[in-house]
Short mmCIF file of C-alpha atoms and ligand atoms in Angstrom, two decimals:
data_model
loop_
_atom_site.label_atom_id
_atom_site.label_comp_id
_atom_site.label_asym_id
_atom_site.label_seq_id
_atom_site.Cartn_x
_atom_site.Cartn_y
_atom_site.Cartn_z
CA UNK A 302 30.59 -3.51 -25.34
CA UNK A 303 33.25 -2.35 -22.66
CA UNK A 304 32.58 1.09 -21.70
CA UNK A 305 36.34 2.62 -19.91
CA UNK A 306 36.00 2.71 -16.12
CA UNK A 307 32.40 0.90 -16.01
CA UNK A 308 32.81 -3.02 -14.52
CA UNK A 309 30.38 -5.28 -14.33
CA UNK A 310 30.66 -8.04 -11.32
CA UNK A 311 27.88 -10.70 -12.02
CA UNK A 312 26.95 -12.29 -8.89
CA UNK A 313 25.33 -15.57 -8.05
CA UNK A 314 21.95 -15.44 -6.37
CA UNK A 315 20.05 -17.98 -5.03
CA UNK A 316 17.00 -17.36 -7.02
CA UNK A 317 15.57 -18.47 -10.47
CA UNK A 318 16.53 -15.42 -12.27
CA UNK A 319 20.60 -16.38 -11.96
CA UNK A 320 22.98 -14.06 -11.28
CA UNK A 321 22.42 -9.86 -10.58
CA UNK A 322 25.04 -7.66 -12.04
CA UNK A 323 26.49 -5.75 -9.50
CA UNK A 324 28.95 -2.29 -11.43
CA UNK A 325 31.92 -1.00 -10.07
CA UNK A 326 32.35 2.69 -11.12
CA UNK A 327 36.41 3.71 -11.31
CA UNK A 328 37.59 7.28 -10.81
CA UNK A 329 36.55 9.76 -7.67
CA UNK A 330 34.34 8.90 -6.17
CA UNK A 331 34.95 4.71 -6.33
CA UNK A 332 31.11 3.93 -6.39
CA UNK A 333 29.22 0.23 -6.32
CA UNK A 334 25.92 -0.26 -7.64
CA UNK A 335 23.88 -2.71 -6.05
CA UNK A 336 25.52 -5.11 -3.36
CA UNK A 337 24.14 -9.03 -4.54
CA UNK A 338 22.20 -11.25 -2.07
CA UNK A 339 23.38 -11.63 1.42
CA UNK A 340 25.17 -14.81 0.33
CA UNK A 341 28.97 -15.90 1.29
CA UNK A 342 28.78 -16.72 -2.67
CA UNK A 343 27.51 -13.85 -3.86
CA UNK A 344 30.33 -12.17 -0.98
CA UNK A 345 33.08 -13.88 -2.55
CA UNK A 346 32.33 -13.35 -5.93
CA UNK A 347 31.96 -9.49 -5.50
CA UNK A 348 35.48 -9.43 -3.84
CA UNK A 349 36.65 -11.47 -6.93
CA UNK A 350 35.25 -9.08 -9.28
CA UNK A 351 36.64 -6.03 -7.40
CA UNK A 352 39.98 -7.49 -6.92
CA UNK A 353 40.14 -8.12 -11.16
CA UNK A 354 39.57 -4.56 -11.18
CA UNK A 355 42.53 -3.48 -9.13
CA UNK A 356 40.16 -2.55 -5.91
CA UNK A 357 39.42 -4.13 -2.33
CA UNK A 358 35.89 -3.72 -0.26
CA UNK A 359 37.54 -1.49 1.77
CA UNK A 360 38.68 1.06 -0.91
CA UNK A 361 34.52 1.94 -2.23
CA UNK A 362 33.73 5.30 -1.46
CA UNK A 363 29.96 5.16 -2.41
CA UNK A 364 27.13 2.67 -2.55
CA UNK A 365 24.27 3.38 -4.35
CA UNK A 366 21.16 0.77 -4.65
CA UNK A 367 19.10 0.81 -7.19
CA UNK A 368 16.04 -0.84 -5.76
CA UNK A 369 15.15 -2.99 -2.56
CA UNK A 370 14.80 -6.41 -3.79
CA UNK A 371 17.25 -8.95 -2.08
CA UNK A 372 19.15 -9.62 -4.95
CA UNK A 373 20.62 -6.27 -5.15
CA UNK A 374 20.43 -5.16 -1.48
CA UNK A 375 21.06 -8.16 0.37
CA UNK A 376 24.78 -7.82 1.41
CA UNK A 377 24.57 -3.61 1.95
CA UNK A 378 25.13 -4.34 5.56
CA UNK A 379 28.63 -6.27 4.94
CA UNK A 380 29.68 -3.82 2.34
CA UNK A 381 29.34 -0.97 4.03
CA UNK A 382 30.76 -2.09 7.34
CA UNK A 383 33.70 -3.15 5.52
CA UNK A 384 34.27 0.11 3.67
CA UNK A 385 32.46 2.41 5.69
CA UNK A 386 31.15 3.93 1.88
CA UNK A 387 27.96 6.37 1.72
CA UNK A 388 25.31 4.71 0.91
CA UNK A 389 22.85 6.48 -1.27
CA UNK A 390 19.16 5.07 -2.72
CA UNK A 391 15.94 6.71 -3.06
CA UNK A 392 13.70 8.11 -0.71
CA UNK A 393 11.04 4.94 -1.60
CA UNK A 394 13.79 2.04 -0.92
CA UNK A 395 14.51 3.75 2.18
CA UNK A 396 12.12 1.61 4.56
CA UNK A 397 13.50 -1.54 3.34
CA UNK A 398 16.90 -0.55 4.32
CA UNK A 399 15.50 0.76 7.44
CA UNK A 400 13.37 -1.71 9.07
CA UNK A 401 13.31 -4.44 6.87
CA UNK A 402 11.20 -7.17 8.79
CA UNK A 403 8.67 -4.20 9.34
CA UNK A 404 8.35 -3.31 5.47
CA UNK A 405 8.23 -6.38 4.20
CA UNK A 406 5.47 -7.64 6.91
CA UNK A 407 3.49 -4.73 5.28
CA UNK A 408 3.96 -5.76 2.43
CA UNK A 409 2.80 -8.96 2.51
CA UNK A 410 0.11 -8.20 4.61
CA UNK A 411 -0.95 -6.49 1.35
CA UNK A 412 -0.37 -8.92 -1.23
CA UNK A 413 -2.48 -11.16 0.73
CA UNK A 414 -5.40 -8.40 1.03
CA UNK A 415 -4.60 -8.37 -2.90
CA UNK A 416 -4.77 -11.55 -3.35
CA UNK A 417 -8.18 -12.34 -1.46
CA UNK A 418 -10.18 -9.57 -3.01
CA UNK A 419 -8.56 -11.50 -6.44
CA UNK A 420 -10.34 -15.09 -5.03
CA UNK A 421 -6.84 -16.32 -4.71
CA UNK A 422 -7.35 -20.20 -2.54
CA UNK A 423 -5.63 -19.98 0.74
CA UNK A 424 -3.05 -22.42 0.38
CA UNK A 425 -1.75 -19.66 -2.94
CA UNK A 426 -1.77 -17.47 0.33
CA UNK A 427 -0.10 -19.68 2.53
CA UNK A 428 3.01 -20.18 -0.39
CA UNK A 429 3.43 -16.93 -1.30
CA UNK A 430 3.87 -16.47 2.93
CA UNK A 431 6.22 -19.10 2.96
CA UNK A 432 8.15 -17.74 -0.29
CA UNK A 433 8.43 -13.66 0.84
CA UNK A 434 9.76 -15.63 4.38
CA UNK A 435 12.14 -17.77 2.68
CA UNK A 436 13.51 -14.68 0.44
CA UNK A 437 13.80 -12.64 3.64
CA UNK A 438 16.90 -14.55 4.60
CA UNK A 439 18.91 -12.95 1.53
CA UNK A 440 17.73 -9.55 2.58
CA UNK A 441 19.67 -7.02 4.23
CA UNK A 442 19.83 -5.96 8.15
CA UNK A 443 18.67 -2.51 9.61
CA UNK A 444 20.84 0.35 8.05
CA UNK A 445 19.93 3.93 7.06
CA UNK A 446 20.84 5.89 4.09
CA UNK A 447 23.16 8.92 3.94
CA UNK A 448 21.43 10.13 0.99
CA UNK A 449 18.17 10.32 -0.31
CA UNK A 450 17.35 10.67 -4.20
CA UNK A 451 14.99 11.72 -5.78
CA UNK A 452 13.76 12.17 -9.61
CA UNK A 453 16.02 14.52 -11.62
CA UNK A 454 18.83 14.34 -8.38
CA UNK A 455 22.64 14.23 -9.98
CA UNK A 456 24.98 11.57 -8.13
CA UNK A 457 28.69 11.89 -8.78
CA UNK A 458 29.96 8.69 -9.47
CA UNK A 459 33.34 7.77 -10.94
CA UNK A 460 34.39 10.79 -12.20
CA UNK A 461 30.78 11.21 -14.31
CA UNK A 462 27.64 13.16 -13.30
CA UNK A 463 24.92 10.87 -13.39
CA UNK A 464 21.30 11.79 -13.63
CA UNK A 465 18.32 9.84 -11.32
CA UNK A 466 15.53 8.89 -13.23
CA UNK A 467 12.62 7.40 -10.79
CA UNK A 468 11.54 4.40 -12.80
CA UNK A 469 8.58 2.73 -10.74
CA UNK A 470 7.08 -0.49 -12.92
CA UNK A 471 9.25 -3.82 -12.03
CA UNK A 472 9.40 -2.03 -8.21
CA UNK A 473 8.43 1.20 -6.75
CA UNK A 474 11.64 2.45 -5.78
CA UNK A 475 13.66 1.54 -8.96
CA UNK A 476 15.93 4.16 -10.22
CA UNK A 477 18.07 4.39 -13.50
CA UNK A 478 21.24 6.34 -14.12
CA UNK A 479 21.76 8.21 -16.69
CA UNK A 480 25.24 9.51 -17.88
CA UNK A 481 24.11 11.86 -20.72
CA UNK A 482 28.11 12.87 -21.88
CA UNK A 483 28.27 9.43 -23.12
CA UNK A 484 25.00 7.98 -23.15
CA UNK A 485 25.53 5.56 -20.59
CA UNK A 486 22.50 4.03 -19.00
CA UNK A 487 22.50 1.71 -15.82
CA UNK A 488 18.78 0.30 -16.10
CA UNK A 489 19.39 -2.12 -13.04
CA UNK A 490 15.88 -4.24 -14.12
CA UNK A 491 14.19 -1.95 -15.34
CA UNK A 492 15.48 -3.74 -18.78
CA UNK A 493 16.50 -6.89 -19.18
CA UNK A 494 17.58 -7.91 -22.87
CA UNK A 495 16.12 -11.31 -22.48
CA UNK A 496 13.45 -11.44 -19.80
CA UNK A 497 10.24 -9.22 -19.73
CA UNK A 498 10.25 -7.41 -15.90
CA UNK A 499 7.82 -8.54 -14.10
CA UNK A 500 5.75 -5.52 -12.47
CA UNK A 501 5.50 -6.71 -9.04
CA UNK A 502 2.17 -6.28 -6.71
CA UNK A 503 3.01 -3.38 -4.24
CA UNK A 504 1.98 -1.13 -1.82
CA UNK A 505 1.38 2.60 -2.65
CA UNK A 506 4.88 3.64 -1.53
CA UNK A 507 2.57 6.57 0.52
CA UNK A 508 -0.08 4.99 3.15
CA UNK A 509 -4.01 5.51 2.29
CA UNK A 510 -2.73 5.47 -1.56
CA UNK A 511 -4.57 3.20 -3.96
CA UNK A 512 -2.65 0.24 -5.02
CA UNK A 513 -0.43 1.50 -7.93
CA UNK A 514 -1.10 0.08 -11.23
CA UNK A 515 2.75 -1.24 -11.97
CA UNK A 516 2.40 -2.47 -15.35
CA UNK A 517 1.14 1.14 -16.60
CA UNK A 518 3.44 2.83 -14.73
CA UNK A 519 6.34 0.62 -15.82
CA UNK A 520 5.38 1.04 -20.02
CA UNK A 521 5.32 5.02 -18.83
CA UNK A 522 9.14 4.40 -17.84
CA UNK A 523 9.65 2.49 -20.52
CA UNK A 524 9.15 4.86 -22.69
CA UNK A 525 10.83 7.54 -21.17
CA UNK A 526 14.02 5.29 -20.95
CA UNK A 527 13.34 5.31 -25.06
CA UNK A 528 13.21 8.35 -25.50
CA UNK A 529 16.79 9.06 -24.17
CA UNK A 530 18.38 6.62 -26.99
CA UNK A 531 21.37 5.68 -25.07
CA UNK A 532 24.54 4.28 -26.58
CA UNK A 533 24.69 1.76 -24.11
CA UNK A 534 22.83 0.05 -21.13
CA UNK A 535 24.13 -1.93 -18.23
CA UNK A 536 21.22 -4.24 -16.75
CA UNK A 537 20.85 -5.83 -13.62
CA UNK A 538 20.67 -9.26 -15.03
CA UNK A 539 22.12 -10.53 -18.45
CA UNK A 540 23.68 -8.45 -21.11
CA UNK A 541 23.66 -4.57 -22.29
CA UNK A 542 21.43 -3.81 -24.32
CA UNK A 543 22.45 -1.76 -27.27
CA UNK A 544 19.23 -0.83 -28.84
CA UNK A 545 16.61 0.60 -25.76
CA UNK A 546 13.99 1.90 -28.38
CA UNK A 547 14.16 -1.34 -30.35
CA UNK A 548 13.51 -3.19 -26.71
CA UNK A 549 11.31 -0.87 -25.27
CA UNK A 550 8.90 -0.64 -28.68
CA UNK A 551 9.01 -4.92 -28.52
CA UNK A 552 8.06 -4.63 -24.77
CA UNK A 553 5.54 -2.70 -24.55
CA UNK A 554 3.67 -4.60 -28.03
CA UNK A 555 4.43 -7.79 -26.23
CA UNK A 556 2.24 -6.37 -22.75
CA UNK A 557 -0.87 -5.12 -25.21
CA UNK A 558 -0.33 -8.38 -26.96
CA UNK A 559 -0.90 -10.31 -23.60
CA UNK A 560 -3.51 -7.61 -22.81
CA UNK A 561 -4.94 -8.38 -26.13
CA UNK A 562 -5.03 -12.12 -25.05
CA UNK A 563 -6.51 -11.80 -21.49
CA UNK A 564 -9.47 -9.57 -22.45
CA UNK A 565 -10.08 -12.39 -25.00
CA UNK A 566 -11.04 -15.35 -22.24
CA UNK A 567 -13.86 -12.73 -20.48
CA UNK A 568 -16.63 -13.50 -23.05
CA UNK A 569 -19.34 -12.06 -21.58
CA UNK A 570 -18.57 -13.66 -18.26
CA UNK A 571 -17.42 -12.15 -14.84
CA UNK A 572 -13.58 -13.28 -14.47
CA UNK A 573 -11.90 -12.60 -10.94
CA UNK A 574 -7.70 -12.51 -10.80
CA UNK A 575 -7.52 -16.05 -9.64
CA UNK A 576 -9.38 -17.83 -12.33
CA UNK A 577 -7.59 -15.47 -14.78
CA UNK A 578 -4.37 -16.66 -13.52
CA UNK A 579 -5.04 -20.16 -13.56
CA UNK A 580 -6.25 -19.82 -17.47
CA UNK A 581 -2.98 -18.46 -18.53
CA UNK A 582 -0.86 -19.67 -16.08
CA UNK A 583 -2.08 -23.15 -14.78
CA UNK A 584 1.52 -24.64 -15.24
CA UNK A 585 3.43 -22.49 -13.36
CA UNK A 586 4.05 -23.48 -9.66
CA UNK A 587 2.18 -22.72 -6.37
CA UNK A 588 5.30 -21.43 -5.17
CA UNK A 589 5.48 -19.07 -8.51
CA UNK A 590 1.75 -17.79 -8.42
CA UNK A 591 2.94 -14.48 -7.07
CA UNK A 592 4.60 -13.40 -9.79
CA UNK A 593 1.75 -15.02 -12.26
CA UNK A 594 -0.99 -13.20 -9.88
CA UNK A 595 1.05 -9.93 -10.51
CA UNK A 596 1.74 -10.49 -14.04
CA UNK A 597 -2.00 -10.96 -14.80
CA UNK A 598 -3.23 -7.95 -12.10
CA UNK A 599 -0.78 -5.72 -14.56
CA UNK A 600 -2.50 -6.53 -17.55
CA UNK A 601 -5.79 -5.88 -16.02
CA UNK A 602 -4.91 -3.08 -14.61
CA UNK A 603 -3.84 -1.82 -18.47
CA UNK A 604 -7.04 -2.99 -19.58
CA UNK A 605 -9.19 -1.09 -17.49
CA UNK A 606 -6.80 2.12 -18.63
CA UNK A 607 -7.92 1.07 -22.11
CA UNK A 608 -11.13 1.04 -21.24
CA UNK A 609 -12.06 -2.62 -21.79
CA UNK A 610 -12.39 -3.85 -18.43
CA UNK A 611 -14.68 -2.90 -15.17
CA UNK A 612 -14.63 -4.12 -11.71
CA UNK A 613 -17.38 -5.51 -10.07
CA UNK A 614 -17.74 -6.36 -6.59
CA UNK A 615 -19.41 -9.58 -5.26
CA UNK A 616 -19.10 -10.80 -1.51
CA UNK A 617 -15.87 -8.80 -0.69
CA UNK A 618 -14.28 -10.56 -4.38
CA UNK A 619 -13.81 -8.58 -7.04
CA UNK A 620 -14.46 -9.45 -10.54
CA UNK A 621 -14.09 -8.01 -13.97
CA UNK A 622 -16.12 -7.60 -16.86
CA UNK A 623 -15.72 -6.67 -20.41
CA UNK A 624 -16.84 -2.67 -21.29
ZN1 ZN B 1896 17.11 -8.13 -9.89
#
């Protein structure tokens, strides 16, 4: 499914979900979405991939990330010292670029907040410490934007006028590109064809926000995604996806299917996220429980939109109960 002046450079990443697709975008001007981990790996293999194309670092024009995770911003600081390229990403990825060590010491600081108002046991805390630290060393450096996007912005981009959707859900900052002449749609991970996103615990992207509820944001974005129908869609990870309503309609059945499942252990009991995760997710890792503690705080979260779960606090924990 070769779309003309569209590349895709798969990179390796250290990290369990394999390599990110990284997009090279021919024609004026020579854009790169997404950089790869900050990796000599990942490095080399993204000078590979341009150099199959007929390119060099130097010769990119414009950068534009798609979200601040380190597997797609990690090596922004290399790139675009290298080429000297505008970098563009939205207004929400901005402080990760910025200050990185800053942002992401906020954001743990809330995850752990999260986490102990869930009854999460401190040594969960103490791994998911260790893993954001360990991450952190595939991250990027201080750098600032030349362009901030927004919802509904239009980013030139290889010769093609490409529409920003704001896509929040997997991350807060997450944009998609749409190409609407051709239906081209560059979903970084917002899709994946064979993985279900994980909606990731978050700060409010504003301060004094409540905590955003990902997982009913993301089936929101989902949808709208769906309701473009594009020809074709470039991912972040893994292959394009041909059919997005066909995805997006098994997606979302698959989240009120788990939804479906979770309301089913509450009985008439008091459940709090911890002993939630550990029913569903008692085999997965200490050093994983983050992304099981989010994956379960999601489908509460869509529960209580249904109406079929209320909080309850109890000595600074809280707990849920069935409506
Ligand atoms: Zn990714």
């Amino acid at each position: 499914m070769a779309v003309p002046g569209i590349h895709q450079i798969p990179v390796p990443t250290p990290f369990y979900v394999g390599p990110v697709n990284l997009y090279l975008l021919e024609g004026d001007p020579l854009t790169l979405i997404d950089c790869g981990p900050a990796t000599d790996e990942a490095f080399e293999a993204l000078n590979a991939g341009l150099a199959a194309a007929g390119h060099r670092l130097a010769d990119l024009e414009q950068v534009v990330i798609t979200h601040h995770h380190t597997d797609h911003v990690g090596l922004v600081n290399r790139v675009i010292a290298e080429s000297q390229a505008t970098l563009l990403a939205h207004e929400y990825t901005r402080p990760y670029l910025k200050d990185p060590e800053q942002k992401r010491e906020f954001d743990l600081a809330f995850y752990i907040e999260v986490c102990r108002e869930g009854g999460v046991p401190p040594r969960i805390l103490q791994s998911i410490g260790n893993m954001t630290r360990w991450i952190e060393q595939f991250g990027n450096r201080p750098i600032d934007i030349d362009r901030v996007l927004h919802e509904g912005d239009m980013i030139q981009a290889g010769d093609i006028a490409w529409q920003v959707y704001h896509t929040p859900g997997h991350a807060g900052d997450l944009i998609c590109l749409f190409d609407a002449s051709r239906g081209v749609l560059l979903a970084s991970d917002h899709l994946i064809l064979k993985i279900s996103s994980n909606p990731l615990i978050e700060p409010a992207p504003v301060p004094d926000q409540r905590r955003p509820q990902r997982l009913v944001e993301y089936i929101t974005h989902l949808q709208r995604m769906a309701v473009l129908d594009p020809s074709i869609t470039f991912s972040g990870h893994g292959e394009p996806i041909a059919d997005v309503p066909a995805l997006v309609e098994e997606r979302v059945a698959f989240h009120h299917q788990r939804a479906d499942k979770i309301v089913g252990y509450f009985d008439d009991r008091l459940c709090n996220l911890w002993q939630v995760t550990e029913r569903m997710f008692a085999h997965v890792g200490d050093d994983q429980k983050f992304l099981a503690l989010s994956e379960v705080l999601g489908h509460i979260d869509l529960l209580e939109t249904r109406g079929q779960l209320q909080r309850v606090y109890q000595d600074g924990v809280v707990y849920w109960q069935r409506c």
